[in-house]
Coordinates of C-alpha atoms in Angstrom, one line a residue:
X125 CA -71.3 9.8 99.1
X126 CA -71.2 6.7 96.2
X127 CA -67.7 5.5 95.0
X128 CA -66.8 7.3 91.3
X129 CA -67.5 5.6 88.4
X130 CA -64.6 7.1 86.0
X131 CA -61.7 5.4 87.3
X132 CA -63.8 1.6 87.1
X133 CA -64.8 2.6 83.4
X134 CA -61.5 3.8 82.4
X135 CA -59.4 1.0 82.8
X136 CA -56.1 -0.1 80.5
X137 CA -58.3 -1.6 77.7
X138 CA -56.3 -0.6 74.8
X139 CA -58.0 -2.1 71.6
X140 CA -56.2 -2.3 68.2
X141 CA -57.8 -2.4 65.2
X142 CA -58.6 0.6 62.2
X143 CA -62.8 -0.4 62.1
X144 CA -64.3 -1.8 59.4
X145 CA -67.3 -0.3 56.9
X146 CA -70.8 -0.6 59.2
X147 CA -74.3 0.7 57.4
X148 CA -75.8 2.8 59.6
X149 CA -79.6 2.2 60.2
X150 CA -81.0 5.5 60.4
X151 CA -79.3 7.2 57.8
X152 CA -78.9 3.9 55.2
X153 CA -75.1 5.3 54.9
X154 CA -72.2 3.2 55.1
X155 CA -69.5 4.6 57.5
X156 CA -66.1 3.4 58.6
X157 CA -66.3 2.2 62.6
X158 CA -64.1 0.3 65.1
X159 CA -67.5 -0.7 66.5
X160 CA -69.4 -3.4 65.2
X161 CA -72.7 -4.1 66.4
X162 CA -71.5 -7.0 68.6
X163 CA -68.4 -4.8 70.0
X164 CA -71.4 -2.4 70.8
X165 CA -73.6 -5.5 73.0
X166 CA -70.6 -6.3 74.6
X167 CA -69.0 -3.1 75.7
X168 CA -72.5 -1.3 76.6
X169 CA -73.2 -4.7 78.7
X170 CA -69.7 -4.3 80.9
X171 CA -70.0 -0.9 81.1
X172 CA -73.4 -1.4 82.0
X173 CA -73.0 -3.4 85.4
X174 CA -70.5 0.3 86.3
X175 CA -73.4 2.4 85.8
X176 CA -75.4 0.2 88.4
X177 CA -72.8 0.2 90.7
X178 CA -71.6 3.8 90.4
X179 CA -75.5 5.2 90.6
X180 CA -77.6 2.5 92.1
X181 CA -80.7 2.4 91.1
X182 CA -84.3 3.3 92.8
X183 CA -85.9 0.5 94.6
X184 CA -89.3 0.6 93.5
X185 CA -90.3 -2.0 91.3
X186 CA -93.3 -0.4 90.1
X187 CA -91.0 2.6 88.8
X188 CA -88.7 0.7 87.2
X189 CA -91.6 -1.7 85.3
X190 CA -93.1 2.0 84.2
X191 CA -89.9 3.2 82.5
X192 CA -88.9 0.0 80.6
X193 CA -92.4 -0.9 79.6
X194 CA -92.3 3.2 78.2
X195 CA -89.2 2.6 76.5
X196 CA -89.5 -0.9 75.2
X197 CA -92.6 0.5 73.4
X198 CA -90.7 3.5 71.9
X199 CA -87.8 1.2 71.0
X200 CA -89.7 -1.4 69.1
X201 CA -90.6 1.2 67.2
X202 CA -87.4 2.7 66.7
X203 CA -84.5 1.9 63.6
X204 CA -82.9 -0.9 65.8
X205 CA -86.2 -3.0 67.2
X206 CA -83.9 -5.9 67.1
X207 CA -81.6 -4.6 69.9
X208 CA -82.4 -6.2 73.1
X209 CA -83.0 -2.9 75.4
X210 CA -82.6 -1.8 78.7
X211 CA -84.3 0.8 80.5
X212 CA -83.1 1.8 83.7
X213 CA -84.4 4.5 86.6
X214 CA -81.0 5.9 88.2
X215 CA -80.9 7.0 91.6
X216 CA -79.9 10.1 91.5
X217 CA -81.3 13.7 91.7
X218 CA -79.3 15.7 88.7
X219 CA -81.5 16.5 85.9
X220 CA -80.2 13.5 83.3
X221 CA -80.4 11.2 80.6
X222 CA -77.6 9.5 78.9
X223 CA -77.4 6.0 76.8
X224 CA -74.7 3.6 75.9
X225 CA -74.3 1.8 73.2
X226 CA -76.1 -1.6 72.4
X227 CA -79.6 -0.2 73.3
X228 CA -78.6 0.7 77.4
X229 CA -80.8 3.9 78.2
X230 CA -80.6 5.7 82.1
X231 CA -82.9 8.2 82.8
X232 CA -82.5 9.5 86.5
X233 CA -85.2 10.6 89.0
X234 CA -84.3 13.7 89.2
X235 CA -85.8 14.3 85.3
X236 CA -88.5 12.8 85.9
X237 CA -89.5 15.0 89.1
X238 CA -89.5 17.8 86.6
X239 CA -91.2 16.0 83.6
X240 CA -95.2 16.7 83.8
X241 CA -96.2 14.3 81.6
X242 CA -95.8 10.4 80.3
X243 CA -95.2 12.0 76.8
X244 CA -92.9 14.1 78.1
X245 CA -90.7 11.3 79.4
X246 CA -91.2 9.2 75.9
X247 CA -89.6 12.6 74.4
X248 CA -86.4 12.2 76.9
X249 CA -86.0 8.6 76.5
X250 CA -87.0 9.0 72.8
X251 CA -84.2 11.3 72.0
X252 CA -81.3 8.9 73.6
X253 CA -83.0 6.0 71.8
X254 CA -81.8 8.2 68.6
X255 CA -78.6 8.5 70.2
X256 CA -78.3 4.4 69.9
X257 CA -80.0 3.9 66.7
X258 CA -77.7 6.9 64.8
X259 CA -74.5 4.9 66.4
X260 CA -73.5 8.2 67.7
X261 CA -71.8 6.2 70.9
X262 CA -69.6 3.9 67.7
X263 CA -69.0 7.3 65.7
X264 CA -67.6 8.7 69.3
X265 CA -65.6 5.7 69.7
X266 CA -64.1 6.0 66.6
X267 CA -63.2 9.4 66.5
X268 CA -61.5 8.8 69.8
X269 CA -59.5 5.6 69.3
X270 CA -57.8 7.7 66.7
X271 CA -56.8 9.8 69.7
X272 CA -55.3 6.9 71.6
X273 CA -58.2 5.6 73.8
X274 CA -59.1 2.2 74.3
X275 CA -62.3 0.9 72.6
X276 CA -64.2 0.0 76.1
X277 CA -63.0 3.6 77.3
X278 CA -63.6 5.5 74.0
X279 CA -67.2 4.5 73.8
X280 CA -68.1 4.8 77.7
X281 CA -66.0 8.0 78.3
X282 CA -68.7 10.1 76.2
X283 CA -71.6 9.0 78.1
X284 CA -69.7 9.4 81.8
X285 CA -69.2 13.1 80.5
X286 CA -72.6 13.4 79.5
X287 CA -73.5 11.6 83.3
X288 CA -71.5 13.5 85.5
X289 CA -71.4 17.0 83.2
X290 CA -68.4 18.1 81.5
X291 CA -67.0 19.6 84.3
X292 CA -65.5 16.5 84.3
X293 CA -63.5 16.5 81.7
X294 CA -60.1 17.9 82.4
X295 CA -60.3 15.1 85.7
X296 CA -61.0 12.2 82.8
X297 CA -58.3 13.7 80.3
X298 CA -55.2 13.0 83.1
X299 CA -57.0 9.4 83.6
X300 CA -57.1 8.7 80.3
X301 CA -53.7 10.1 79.0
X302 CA -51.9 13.0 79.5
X303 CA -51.0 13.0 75.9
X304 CA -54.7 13.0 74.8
X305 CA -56.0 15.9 73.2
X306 CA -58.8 17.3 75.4
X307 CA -61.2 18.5 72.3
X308 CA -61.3 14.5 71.4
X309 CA -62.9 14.6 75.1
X310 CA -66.4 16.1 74.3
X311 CA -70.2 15.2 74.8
X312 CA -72.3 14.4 71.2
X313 CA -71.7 17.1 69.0
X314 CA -74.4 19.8 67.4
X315 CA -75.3 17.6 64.5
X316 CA -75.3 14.6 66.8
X317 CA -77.6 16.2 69.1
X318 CA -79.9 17.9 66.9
X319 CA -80.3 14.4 65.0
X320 CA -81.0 12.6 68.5
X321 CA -83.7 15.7 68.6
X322 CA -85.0 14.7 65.3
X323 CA -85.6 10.9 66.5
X324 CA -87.4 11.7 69.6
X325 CA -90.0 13.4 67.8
X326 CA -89.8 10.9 65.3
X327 CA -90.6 7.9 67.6
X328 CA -93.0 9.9 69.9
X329 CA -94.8 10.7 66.5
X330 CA -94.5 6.3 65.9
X331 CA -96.0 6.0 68.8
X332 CA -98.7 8.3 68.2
X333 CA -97.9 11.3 70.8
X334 CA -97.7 14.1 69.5
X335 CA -94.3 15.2 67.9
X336 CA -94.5 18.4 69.6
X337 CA -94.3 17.0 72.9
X338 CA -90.0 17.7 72.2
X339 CA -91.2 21.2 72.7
X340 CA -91.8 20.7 76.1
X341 CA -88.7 19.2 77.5
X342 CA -86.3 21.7 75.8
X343 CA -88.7 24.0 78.0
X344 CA -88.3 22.2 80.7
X345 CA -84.3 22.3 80.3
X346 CA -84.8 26.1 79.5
X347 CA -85.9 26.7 82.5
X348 CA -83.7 24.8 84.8
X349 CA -81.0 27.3 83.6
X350 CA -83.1 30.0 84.1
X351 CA -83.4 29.1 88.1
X352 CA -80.5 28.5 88.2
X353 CA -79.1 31.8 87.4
X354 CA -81.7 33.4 89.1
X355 CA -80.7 32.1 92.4
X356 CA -77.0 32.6 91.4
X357 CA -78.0 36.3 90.5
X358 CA -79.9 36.4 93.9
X359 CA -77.0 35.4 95.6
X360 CA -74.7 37.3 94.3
X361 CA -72.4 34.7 92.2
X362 CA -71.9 33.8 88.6
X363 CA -74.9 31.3 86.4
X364 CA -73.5 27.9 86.9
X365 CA -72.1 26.3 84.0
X366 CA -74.9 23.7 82.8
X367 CA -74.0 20.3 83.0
X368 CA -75.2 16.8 81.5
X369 CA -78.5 17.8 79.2
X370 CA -78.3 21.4 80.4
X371 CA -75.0 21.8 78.6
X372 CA -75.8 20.0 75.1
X373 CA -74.6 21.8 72.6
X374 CA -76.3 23.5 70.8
X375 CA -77.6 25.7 73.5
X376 CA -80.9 25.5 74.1
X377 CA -82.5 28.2 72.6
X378 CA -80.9 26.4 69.0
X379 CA -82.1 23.3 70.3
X380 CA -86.2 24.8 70.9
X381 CA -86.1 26.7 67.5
X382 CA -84.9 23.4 65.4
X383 CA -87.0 21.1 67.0
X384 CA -90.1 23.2 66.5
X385 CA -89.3 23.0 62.8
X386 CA -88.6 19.5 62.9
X387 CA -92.0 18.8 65.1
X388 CA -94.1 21.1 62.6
X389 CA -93.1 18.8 59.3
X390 CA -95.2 15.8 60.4
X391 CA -98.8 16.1 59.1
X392 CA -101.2 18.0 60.9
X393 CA -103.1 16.3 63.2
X394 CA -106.4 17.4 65.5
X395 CA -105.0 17.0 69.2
X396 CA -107.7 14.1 69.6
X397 CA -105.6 12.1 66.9
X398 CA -102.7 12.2 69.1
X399 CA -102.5 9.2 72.0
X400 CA -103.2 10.6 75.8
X401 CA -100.2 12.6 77.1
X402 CA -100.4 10.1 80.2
X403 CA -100.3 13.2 82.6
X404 CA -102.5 11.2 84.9
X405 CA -100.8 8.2 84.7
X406 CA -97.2 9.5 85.2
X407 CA -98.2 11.5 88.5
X408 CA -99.8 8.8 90.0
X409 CA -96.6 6.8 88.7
X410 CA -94.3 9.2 90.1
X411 CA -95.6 9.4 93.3
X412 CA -93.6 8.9 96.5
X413 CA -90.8 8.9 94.7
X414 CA -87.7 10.6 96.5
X415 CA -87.0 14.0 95.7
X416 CA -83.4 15.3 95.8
X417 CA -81.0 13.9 98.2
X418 CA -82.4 10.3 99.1
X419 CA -81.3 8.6 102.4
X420 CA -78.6 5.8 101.0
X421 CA -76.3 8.9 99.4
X422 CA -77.3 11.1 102.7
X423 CA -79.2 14.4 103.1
X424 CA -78.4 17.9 103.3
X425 CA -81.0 20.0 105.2
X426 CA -79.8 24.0 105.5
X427 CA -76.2 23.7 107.2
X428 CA -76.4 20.7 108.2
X429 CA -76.0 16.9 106.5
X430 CA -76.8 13.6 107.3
X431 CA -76.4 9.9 106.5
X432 CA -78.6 7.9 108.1
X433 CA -76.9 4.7 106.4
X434 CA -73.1 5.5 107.6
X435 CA -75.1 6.8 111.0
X436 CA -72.9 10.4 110.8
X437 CA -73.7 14.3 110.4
X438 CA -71.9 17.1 110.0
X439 CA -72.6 20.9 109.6
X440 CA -71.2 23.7 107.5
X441 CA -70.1 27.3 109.1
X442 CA -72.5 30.2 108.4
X443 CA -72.3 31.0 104.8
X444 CA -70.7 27.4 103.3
X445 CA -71.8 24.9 100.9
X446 CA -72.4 21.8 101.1
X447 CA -71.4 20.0 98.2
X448 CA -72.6 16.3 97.8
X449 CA -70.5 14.3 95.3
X450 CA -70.1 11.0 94.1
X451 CA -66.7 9.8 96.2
X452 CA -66.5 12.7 98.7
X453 CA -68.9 15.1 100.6
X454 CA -67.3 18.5 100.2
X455 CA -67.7 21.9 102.3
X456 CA -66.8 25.1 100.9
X457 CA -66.6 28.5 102.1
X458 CA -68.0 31.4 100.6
X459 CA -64.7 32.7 98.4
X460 CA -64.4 29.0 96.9
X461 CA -60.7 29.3 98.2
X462 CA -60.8 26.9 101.2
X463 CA -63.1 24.1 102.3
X464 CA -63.3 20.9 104.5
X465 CA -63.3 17.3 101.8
X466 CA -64.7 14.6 103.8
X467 CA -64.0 11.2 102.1
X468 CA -64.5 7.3 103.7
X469 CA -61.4 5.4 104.5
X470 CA -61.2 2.3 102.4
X471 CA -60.5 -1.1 104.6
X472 CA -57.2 -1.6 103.2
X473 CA -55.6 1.3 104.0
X474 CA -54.5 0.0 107.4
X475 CA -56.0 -0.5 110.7
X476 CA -54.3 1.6 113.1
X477 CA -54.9 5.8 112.7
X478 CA -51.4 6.0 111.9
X479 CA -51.1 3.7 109.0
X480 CA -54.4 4.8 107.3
X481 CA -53.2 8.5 107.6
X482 CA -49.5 7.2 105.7
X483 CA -51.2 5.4 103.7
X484 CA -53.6 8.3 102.5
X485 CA -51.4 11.2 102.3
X486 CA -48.3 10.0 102.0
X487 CA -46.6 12.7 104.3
X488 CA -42.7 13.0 104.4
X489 CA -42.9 15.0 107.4
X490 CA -45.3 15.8 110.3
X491 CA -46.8 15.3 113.3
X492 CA -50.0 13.6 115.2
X493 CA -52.1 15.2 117.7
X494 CA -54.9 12.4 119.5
X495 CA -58.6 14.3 119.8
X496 CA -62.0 13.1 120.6
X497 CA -64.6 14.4 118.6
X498 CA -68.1 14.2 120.0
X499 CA -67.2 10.7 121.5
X500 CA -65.4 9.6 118.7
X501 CA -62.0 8.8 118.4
X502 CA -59.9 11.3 116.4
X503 CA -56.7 12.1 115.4
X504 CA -55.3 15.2 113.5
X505 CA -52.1 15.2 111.6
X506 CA -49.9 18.3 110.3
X507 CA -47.2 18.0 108.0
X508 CA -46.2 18.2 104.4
X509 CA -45.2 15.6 101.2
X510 CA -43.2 16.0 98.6
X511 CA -45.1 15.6 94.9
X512 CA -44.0 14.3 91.4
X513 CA -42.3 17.1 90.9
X514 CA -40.1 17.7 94.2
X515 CA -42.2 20.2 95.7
X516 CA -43.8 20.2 98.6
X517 CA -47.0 20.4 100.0
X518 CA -48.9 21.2 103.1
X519 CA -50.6 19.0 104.4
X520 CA -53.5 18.8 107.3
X521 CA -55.9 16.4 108.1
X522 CA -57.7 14.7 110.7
X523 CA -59.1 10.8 110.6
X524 CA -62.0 9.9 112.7
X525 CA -63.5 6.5 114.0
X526 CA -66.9 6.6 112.9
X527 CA -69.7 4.4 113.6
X528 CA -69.6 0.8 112.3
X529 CA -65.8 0.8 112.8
X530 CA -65.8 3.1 109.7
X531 CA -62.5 5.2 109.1
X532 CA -63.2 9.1 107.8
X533 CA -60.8 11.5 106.6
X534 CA -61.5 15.2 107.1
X535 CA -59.0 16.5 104.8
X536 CA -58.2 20.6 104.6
X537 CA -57.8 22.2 101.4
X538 CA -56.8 25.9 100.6
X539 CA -56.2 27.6 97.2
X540 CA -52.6 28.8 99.4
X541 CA -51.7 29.3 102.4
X542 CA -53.2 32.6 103.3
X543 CA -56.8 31.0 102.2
X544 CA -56.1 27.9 104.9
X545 CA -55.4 30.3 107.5
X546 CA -58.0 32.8 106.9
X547 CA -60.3 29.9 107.2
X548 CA -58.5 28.0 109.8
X549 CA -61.1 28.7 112.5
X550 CA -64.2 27.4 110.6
X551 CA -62.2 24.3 109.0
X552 CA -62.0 23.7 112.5
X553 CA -65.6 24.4 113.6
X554 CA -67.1 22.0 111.0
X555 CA -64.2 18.8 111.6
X556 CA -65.8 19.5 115.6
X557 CA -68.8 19.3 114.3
X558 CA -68.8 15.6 113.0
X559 CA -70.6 13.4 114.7
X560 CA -72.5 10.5 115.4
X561 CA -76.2 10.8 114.1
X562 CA -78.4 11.3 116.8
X563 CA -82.6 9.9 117.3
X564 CA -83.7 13.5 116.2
X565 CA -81.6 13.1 113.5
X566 CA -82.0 10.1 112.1
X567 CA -85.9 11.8 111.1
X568 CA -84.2 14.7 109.3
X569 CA -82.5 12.5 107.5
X570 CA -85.4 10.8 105.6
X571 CA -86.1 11.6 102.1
X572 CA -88.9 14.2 100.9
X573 CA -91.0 13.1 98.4
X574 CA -92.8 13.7 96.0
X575 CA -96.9 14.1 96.6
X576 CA -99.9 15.2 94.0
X577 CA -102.7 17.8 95.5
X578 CA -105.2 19.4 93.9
X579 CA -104.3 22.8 92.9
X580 CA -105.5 25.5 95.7
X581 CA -107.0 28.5 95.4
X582 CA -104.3 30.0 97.0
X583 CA -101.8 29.4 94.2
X584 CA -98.0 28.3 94.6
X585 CA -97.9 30.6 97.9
X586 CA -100.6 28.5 99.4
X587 CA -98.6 25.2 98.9
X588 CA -95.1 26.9 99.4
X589 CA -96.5 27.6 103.0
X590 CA -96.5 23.7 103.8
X591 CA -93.3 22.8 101.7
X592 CA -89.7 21.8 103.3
X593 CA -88.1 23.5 100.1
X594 CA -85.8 26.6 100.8
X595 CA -86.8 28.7 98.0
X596 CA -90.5 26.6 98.1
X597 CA -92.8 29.2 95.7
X598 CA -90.4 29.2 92.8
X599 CA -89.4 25.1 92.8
X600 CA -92.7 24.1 92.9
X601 CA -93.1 26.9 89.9
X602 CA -90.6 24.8 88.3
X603 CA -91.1 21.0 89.0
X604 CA -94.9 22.1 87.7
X605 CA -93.6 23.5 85.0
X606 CA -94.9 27.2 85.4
X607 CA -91.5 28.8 86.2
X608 CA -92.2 31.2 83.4
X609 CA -95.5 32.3 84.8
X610 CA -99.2 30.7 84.5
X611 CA -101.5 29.0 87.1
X612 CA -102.8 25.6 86.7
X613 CA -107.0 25.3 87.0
X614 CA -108.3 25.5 90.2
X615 CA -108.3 21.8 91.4
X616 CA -105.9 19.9 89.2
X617 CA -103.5 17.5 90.5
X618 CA -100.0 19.5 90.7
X619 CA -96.8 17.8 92.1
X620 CA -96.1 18.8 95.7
X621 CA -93.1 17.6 98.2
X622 CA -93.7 16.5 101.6
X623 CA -91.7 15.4 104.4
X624 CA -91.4 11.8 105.5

C-alpha cells in the first residue's frame, strides 16, 4: 500500500504560451514546442522528487551505483551527452521502464528480475534514453496543452500512464478535466516507439554491444504476455490487458519484426567484436535483490497478506484476489462484482471513529455498530449518501484501530445490490479476518529474493521443488528466459528465488 502519485503530479499548473521553434537533436529538424530545453530540466526535476515519493526506491547502494554507472555510459553516448542524467532503480515489482524529460530514466526491479543480461538492461534503458533525446516527452506536451492541460501535467501525464499502465487513463481524464478529450490521453505513439526502438540499438551498438541485443527484450516482453494468458487461460478468465511496456503500441510482434530490421543494418560484426553481454556481471549484481512484493509495500502469500511495516494481515475467502495497489489493498471475489477495499485513514480526518467515518464517506444517513476485531477496536457503519447528482448510494463500512494508533477503513463495494448481498457473508469473513501481525507472521512476511545456482541436472522441476513460487516450473522458465522452451548447460548459473 504506497500513496498514488497522479493526484501530486496533476496539480492546477495551467501554463500559457503557443511554444516556440526547438531543433530537435536526433532528427536535425526544427519543430514547434511549448518545451524548451530548460522548461524540460525543470519540470522533469519537480516531477522527479513525485516519482521518488510515489515508488521509493530500492535500498541497496550497490544496485543503484550499477544502473547509473550503466546508463551514464549509454547516455554520454547518446544525442544529448550534455543533459545531466539520472538513473534510478524503482522499487517496485511491475515489469517497467519509463523516462521524463530532461534526461530522468526509472527502471524498476521487477525488469530487471526478468532481464538475463547487462546488455539486456543497456537495451531497456537505451530505448527510454531515445525517448529523451527524440523530445518525445516535449512533442507529448505539446500535443496536449493544445488539449487544455497544464505544461507540468502535459509532460508528466504521459509517463504516469506509461508507469502505472493505461488502465489508468479514464481515472487521469476526470483529474485532469472532464472536458479533455481522452485520445489526447495516450502513451508514445507507434512512430514514437519504434523510433525509441531504433535508438536503443543505436546506443547499445555506441557502446559496442551488440545491436541485436533489442531482440532479446522484445522477447522477453513477448513472453510476459504469453504467461500471462496462459495462466488466465488456465484459470478460466480472459488475457489481461498488457500494461506499461507490455502495452506499447505497436504490439509486440510489430515491435520484434522492425527492430530485427533495424538491428540487421549496422555492419556485420563477428560476436567477439561485440563488448561482453555482462551476463556474469548482472547476476552477481542482481543478486538478493527482492523479488515481487517487498516488505515496506507488504506481502501476499496464497490467501493471505501481510505488512510487516504497518504490523497488520488480512486474508481473502476461498477463491478471491488479492489485489496490491498503490493507495489501497483490494480483495475481489471471483465474479469481479464485489470485493473488500482496504485503505489507511489519513491523520486529519479526525480522531474519534465517528468523525473519521463522516469525514470519509460522507454519509447522510446511517447507523454505527461498535465491534472488536481480533483485539482491535472496531466499528462498522451502514447507511447511505447522496452524490453530485442527487442520488443516493449505499453505503457500508467498517474503521478499525490498527497498530501504531493507525486508522483503517474496510470499505464494501458491489457492482449492485444483489452482488453485495450475494457476497455479504465473505465481505464479512475477510473484515474478521484483519488483524494484528503475529511472531509467525512477521517471517512470512519477509521478501524472497532473488538467488543464482548452478543449473541442475534435474532441469526447472529439480529447482521448482525448492521454490516458494505458486506456479514455480514455468516462472523460473520465464525469469531465465526459457519460457518458450530450451534448457540452459548443465552447470551454468540460472536465477533462482529463495525465501528469507
Amino acid at each position: 500500500m504506497r500513496r498514488t502519485l497522479l493526484p501530486l503530479l496533476l496539480a492546477p499548473l495551467l501554463l500559457g504560451g503557443c511554444g516556440s521553434n526547438m531543433l530537435n537533436p536526433v532528427s536535425g529538424e526544427t519543430e514547434r514546442s511549448v518545451m524548451s530545453e530548460e522548461s524540460e530540466l525543470a519540470e522533469g526535476q519537480k516531477a522527479h522528487q513525485q516519482v521518488l515519493q510515489e515508488y521509493g526506491v530500492v535500498p541497496d547502494p550497490k544496485l543503484q551505483a550499477y544502473v547509473n554507472q550503466l546508463g551514464q555510459r549509454l547516455a554520454k553516448l547518446s544525442h544529448r551527452d550534455q543533459l545531466q542524467w539520472h538513473f534510478t532503480l524503482l522499487d517496485s515489482p511491475e515489469i517497467n521502464a519509463f523516462a521524463l524529460p530532461g534526461g530522468y530514466v526509472y527502471v524498476t526491479r521487477g525488469i530487471l528480475a526478468y532481464m538475463g543480461s547487462e546488455a539486456d538492461l543497456a537495451g531497456v534503458i537505451g530505448h527510454e534514453i531515445g525517448h529523451v533525446t527524440a523530445r518525445h516527452g516535449a512533442q507529448r506536451a505539446t500535443r496536449q496543452q493544445d488539449a487544455g492541460l497544464g505544461l507540468l501535467a502535459a509532460s508528466v501525464l504521459g509517463a504516469v500512464l506509461e508507469s502505472q499502465g493505461m488502465a489508468g487513463a479514464g481515472q487521469a481524464v476526470n483529474q485532469v478535466s472532464q472536458t479533455v478529450a481522452s485520445g489526447f490521453i495516450a502513451s508514445y505513439g507507434r512512430e514514437q516507439e519504434l523510433q525509441a526502438d531504433s535508438l536503443g540499438a543505436e546506443y547499445l551498438a555506441r557502446s559496442a554491444y551488440d545491436p541485436h541485443i533489442m531482440i532479446n527484450v522484445i522477447k522477453v516482453l513477448k513472453d510476459q504476455e504469453r504467461f500471462a494468458a496462459d495462466q488466465a487461460r488456465a484459470e478460466g478468465r480472459p488475457a489481461p490487458a498488457p500494461s506499461s511496456w507490455l502495452a506499447s503500441h505497436p504490439s509486440n510482434d510489430q515491435r520484434l519484426q522492425m527492430i530485427t530490421e533495424l538491428a540487421d543494418q549496422y555492419p556485420a560484426k563477428s560476436k567477439d567484436s561485440y563488448a561482453d553481454e555482462g551476463r556474469a556481471r548482472y547476476l552477481q549484481a542482481i543478486s538478493g535483490m527482492d523479488f515481487g512484493d517487498s516488505a515496506a509495500q507488504g506481502v501476499t502469500r496464497g490467501r493471505n497478506f501481510y505488512h510487516a511495516a504497518l504490523g497488520i494481515a488480512i486474508t481473502a475467502p476461498p477463491g478471491w484476489k488479492i489485489q496490491n495497489e498503490a493507495s489501497q489493498l483490494t480483495l475481489v471475489n471471483a465474479a469481479q462484482d464485489a470485493a473488500l477495499v482496504m485503505k489507511t485513514a489519513p491523520p486529519q480526518a479526525g480522531k474519534t471513529h465517528d468523525e473519521v467515518l463522516r469525514t470519509l464517506l460522507k454519509p447522510s444517513q446511517g447507523r454505527s455498530e461498535r465491534l472488536t476485531l481480533n483485539g482491535l477496536s472496531a466499528t462498522h457503519f451502514v447507511g447511505a449518501r447522496t452524490n453530485a447528482q442527487g442520488q443516493t448510494q449505499a453505503l457500508e463500512a467498517t474503521l478499525v484501530s490498527g497498530p501504531a494508533n493507525a486508522l483503517y477503513l474496510l470499505n464494501y463495494s458491489a457492482r449492485d445490490a444483489a452482488a453485495l448481498q450475494r457476497a455479504r457473508s465473505q465481505l464479512q469473513e475477510a473484515q474478521n479476518s484483519f488483524r494484528p501481525l503475529s511472531a509467525t507472521e512477521r517471517a512470512a512476511a519477509r521478501a524472497w529474493t532473488i538467488k543464482t545456482a548452478p543449473y541442475p541436472r534435474g532441469g526447472f522441476a529439480e529447482l521448482a521443488r525448492s521454490s516458494p513460487l505458486e506456479q514455480a516450473e514455468p516462472q523460473l522458465r520465464l525469469i531465465n528466459g526459457f519460457y518458450g522452451g530450451g534448457e540452459p548447460k548443465a552447470g551454468q548459473l540460472v536465477k533462482t528465488i529463495a525465501t528469507p
